[in-house]
CSV table of C-alpha atoms in Angstrom, one decimal:
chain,number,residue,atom,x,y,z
A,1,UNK,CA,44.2,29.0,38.8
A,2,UNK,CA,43.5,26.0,37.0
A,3,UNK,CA,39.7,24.3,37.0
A,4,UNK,CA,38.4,21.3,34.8
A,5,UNK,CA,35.7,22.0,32.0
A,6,UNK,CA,34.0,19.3,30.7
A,7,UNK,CA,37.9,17.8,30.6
A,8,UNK,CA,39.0,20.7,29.2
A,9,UNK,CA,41.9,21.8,31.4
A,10,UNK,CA,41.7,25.7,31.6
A,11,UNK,CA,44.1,28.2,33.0
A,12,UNK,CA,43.5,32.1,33.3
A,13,UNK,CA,46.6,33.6,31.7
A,14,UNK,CA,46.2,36.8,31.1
A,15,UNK,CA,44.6,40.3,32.2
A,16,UNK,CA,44.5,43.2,29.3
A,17,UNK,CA,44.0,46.3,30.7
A,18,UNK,CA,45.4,50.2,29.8
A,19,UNK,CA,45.4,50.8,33.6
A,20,UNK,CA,48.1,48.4,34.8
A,21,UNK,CA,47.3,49.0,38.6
A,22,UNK,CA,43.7,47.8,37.6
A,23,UNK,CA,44.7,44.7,35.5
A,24,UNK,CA,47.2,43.5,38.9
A,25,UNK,CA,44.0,44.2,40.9
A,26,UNK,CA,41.7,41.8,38.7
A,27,UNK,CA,44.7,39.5,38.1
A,28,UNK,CA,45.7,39.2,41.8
A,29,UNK,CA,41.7,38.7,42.7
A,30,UNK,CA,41.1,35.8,40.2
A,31,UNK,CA,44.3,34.0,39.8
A,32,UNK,CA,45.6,34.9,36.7
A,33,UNK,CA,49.3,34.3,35.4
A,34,UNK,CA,50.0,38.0,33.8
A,35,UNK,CA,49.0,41.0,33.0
A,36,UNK,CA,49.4,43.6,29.9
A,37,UNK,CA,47.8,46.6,29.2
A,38,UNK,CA,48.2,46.2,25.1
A,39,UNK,CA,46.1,43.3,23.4
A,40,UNK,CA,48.6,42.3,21.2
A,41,UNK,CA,50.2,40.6,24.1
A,42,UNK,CA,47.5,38.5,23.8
A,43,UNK,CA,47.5,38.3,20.1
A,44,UNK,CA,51.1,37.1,19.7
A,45,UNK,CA,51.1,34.7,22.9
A,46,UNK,CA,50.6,30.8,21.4
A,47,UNK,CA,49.8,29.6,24.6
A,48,UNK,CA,46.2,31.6,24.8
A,49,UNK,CA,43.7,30.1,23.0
A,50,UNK,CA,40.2,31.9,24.1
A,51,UNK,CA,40.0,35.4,25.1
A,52,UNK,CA,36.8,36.7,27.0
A,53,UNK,CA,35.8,40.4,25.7
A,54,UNK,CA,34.6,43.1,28.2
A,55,UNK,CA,34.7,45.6,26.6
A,56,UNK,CA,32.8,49.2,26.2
A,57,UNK,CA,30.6,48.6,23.3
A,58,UNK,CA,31.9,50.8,21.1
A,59,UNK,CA,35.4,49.2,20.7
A,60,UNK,CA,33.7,45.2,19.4
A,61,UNK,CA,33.7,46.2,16.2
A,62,UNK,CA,37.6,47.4,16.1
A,63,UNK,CA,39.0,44.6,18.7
A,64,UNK,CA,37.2,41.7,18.3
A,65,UNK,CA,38.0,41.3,14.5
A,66,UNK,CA,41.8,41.1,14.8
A,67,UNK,CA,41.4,38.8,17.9
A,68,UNK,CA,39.7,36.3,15.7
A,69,UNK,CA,41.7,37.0,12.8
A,70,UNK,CA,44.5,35.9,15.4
A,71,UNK,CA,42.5,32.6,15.6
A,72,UNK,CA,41.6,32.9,18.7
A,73,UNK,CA,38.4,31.6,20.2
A,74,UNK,CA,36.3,34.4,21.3
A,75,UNK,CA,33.7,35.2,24.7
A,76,UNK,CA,32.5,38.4,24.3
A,77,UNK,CA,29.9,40.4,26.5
A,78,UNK,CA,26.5,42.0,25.4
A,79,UNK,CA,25.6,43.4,22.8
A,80,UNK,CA,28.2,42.7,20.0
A,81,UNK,CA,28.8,46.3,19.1
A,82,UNK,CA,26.8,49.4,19.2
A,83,UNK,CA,24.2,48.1,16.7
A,84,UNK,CA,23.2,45.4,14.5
A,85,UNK,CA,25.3,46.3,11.2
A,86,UNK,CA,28.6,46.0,13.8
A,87,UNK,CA,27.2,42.8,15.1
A,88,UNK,CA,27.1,41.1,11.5
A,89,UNK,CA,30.9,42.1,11.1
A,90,UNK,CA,32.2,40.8,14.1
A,91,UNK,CA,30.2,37.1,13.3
A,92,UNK,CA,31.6,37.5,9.9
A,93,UNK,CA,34.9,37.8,11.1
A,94,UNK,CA,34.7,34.7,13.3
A,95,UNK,CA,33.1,32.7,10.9
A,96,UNK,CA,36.1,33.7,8.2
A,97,UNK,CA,38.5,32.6,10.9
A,98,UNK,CA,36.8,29.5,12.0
A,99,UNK,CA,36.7,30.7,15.5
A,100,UNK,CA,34.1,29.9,18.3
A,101,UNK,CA,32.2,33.1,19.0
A,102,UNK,CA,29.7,33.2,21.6
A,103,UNK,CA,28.4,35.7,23.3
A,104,UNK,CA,27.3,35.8,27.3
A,105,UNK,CA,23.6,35.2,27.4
A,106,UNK,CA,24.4,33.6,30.6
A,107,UNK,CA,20.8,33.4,32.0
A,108,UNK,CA,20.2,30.4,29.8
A,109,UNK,CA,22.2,28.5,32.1
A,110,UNK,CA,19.9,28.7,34.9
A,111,UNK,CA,18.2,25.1,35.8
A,112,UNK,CA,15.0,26.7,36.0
A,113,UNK,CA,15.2,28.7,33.4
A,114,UNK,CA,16.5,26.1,31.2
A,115,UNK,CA,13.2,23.7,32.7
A,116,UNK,CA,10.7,26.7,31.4
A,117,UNK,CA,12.6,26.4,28.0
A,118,UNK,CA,11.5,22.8,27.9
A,119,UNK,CA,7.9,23.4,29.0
A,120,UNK,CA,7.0,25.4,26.1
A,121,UNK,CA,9.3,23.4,23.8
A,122,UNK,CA,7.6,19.9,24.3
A,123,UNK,CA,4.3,21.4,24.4
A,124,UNK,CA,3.1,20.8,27.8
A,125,UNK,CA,2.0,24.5,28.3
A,126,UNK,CA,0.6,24.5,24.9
A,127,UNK,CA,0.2,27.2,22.2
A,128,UNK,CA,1.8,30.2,23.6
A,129,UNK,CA,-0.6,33.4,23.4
A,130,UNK,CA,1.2,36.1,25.4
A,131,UNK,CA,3.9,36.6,27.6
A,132,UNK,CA,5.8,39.6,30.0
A,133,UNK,CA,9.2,39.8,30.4
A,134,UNK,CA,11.2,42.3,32.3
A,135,UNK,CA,14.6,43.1,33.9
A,136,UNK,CA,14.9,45.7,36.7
A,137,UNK,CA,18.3,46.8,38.0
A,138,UNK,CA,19.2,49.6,40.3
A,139,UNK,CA,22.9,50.3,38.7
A,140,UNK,CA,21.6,53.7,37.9
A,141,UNK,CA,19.0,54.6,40.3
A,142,UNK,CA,21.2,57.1,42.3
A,143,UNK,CA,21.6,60.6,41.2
A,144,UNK,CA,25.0,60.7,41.9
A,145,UNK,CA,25.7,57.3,40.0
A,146,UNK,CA,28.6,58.6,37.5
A,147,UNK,CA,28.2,59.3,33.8
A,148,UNK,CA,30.3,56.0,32.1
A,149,UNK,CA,30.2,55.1,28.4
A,150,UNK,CA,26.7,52.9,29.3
A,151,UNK,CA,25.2,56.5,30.1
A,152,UNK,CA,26.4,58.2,26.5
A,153,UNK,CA,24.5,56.8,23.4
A,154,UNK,CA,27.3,57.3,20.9
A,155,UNK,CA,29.4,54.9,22.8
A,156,UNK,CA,26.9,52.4,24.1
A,157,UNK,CA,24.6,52.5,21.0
A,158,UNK,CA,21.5,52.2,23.5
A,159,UNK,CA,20.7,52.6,27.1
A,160,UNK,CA,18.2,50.3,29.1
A,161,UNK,CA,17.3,48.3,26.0
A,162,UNK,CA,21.3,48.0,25.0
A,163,UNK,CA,22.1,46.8,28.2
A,164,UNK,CA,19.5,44.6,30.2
A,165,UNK,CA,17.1,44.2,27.7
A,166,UNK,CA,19.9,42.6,25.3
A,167,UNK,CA,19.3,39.5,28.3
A,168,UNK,CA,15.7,39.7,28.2
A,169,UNK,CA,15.1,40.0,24.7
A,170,UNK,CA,17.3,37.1,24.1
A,171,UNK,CA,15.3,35.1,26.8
A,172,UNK,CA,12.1,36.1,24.9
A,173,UNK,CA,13.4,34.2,22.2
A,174,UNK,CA,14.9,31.3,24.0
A,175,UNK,CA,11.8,30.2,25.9
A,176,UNK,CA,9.3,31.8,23.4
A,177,UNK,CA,10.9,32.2,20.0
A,178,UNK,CA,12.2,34.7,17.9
A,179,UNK,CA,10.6,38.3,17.7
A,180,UNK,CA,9.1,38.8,14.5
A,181,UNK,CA,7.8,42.4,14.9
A,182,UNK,CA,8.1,45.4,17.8
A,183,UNK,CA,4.6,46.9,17.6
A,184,UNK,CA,5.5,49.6,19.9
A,185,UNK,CA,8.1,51.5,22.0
A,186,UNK,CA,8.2,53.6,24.8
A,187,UNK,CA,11.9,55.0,25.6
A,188,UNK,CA,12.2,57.0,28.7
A,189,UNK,CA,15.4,59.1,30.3
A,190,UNK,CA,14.5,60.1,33.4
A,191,UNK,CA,18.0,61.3,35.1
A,192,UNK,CA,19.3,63.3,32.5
A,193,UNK,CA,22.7,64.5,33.8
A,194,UNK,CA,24.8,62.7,36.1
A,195,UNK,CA,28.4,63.5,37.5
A,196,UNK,CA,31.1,63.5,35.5
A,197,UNK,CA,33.8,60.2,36.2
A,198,UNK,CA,36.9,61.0,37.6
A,199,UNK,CA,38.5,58.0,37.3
A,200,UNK,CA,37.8,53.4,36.3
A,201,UNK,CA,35.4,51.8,33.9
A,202,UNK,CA,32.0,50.2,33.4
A,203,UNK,CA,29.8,51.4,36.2
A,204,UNK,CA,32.7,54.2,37.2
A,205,UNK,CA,34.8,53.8,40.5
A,206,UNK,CA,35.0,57.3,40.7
A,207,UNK,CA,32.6,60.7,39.9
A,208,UNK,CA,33.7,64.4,40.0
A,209,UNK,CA,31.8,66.8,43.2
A,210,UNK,CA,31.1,69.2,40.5
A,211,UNK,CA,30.9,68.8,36.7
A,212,UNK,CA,28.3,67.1,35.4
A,213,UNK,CA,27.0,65.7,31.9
A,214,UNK,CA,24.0,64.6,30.0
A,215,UNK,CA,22.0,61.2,29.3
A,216,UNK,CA,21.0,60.9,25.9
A,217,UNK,CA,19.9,57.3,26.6
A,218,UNK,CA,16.7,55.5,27.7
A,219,UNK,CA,16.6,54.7,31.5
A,220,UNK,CA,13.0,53.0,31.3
A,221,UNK,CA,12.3,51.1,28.6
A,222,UNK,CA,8.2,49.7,27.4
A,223,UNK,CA,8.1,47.6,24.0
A,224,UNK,CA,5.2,45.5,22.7
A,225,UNK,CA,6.3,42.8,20.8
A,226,UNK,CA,5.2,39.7,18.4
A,227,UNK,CA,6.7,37.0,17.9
A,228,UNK,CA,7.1,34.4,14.4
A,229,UNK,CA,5.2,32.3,16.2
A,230,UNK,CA,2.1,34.7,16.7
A,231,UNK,CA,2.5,35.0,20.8
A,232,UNK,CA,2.0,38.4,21.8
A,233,UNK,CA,3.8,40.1,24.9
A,234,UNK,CA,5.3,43.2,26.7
A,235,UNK,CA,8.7,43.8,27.5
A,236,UNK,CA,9.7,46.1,30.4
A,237,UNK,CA,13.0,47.1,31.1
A,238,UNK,CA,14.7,49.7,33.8
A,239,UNK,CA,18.0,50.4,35.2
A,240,UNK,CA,16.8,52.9,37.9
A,241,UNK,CA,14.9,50.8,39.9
A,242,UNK,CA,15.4,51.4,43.1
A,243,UNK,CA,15.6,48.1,45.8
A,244,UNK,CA,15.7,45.9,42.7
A,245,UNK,CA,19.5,44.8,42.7
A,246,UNK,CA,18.8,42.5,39.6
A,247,UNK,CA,16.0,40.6,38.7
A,248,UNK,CA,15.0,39.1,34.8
A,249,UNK,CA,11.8,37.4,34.7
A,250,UNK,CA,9.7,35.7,32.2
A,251,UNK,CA,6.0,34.8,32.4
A,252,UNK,CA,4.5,32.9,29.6
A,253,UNK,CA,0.8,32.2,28.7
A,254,UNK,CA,-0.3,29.1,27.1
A,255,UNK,CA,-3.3,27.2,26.1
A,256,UNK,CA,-2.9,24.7,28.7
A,257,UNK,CA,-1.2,26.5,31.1
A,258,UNK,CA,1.5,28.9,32.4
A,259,UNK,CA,4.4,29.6,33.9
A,260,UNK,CA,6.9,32.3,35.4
A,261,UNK,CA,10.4,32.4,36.0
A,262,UNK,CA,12.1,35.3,38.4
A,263,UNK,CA,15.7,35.2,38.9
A,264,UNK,CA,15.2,36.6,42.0
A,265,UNK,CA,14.4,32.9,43.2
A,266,UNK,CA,16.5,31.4,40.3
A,267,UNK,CA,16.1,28.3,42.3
A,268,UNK,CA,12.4,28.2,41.5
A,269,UNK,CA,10.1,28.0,38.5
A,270,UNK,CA,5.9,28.8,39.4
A,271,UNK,CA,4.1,26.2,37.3
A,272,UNK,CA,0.1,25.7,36.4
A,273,UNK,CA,-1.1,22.8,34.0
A,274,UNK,CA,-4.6,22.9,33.5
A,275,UNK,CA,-6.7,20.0,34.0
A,276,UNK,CA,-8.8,18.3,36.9
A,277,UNK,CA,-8.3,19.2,40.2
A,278,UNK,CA,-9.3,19.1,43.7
A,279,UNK,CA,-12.1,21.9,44.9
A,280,UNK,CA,-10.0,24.8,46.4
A,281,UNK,CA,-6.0,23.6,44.5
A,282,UNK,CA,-6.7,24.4,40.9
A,283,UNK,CA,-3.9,26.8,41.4
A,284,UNK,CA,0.1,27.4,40.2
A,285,UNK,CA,2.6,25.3,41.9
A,286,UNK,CA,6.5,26.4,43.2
A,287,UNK,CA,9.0,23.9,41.8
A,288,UNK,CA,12.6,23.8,43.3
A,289,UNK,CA,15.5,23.3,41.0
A,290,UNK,CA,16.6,19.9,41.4
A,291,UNK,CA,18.8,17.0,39.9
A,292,UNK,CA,16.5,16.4,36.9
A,293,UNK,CA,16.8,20.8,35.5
A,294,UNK,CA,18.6,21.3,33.2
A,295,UNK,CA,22.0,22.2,33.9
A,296,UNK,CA,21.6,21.4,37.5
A,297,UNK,CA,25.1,19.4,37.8
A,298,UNK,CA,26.9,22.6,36.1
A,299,UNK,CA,25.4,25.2,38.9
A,300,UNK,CA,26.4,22.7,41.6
A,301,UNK,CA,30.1,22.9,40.6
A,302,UNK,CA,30.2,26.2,40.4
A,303,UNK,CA,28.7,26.7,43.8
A,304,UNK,CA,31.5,24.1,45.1
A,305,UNK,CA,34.1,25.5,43.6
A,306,UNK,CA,33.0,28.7,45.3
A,307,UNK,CA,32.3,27.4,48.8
A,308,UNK,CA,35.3,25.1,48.6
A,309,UNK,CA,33.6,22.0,49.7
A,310,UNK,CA,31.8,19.3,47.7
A,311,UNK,CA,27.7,19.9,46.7
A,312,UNK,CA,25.4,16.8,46.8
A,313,UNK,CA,22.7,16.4,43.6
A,314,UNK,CA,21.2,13.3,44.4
């Protein structure tokens, strides 16, 4: 499958994967040219350029490096590694190379995320006092949901705040700024053994009717943070919450107004500017993504490139 980039012609060449009846699955499903389940392939191919990373967390610090060193241009998925000290050698690495390496802090993309960005930034909410952020997800909520790598600290380097709260954290510090100081930390495991996987990867395909294992990571996750800035907020994080498929939201506090953001509605952004106002309206406002967000032309191509039919913005 080919698709044009901001005239940047790409083509999806090749699937890495050690199950080779997996990799023909994905390949088949997207459109890619080939499949391999050794990453040298990939290495020693001239004709790739970038290579996306998903990858377990514990394997970015032993992958990514020779991919770079390689010089190819790199997309990997969060976090970069199982802590901060792995994260610093992978950027190194890139940087030695003169790679691109970016890492998938998608949500930034969103139009109306992208507009609350710019409501803080140019001041028209004011001086920002507090905020809440959170990210619910329901990946894990069943019992019977099977014990992967995301579920084992020593190969996932965190739980709840590893996983989602790498997204929400990193929206703290795109629409607020960057976190100074964690005051406080509450880290919860709740299910503490789950079945034992029988077979796939990431959130397992496949869990054994008997054995069973521990969780030695944080399900629930409570932090109270500060930022450099001096705005003040809470962060709340869980991957066990049931009916909540996938929702990150942001809700900021300022001295001339606020606003909230819920991906839920990603279409939306809830707005309130003080100021004078009609007896009875002095209230928030719903704002609908439109031409004028941020990033509003990009979402509309993707959406007609998935609906196969063109998508008006004007």
């Amino acid at each position: 499958m080919d698709d044009e980039l901001n005239g940047v012609k790409v083509v999806l060449h090749t699937v890495v994967d050690p199950n080779q009846e997996l990799a023909e699955q994905v390949a088949g499903k997207y459109g890619f040219l080939h499949t391999a389940t050794d990453i040298q392939t990939v290495l020693d191919d001239p004709e790739i350029d970038a290579v996306s990373m998903a990858l377990p967390n514990r394997m970015y610090v032993d992958v990514v490096p020779k991919v770079v060193a390689a010089g190819k241009h790199i997309f990997c998925e969060k976090p970069l590694g199982l802590d901060a000290a792995e994260a610093e050698i992978i950027v190194k690495a890139a940087e030695e190379a003169g790679v691109v390496n970016a890492v998938g802090f998608s949500f930034r993309r969103i139009p109306a995320l992208a507009a609350l960005h710019e409501l803080v930034a140019d001041g028209t909410l004011g001086d920002i006092e507090w905020f809440r952020g959170y990210y619910y997800a329901d990946y894990g909520a069943s019992l019977e949901e099977p014990r992967s790598w995301r579920y084992i600290q020593k190969q996932s380097g965190g739980g709840a705040v590893a996983d989602i709260g790498a997204h929400t954290l990193d929206t703290v510090r795109y629409v607020v700024g960057d976190i100074a100081e964690v005051t406080s930390a509450q880290l919860t495991t709740v299910i503490t053994e789950r079945p034992m996987p029988a077979g796939g990867i990431g959130h397992s395909i496949k869990a054994s009717a008997t054995e069973r294992g521990p969780v030695d990571n944080d399900d629930i996750a409570n932090l109270s943070v500060k930022t450099a800035s001096g705005a003040v907020g809470n962060v709340t994080l869980s991957r066990i919450a049931c009916g909540v498929p996938n929702d990150l939201g942001i809700e900021v506090h300022g001295t001339k107004g606020y606003a909230e953001f819920s991906s839920a509605n990603m279409d939306q952004l809830v707005v309130y500017e003080s100021g004078e106002a009609k007896p009875g309206f002095d209230g928030a406002r719903t704002i609908v993504a439109g031409p004028d967000f941020p990033y509003f032309g990009t979402t509309a191509a993707q959406k007609s490139s998935a609906e196969g039919h063109p998508v008006e913005i004007a």
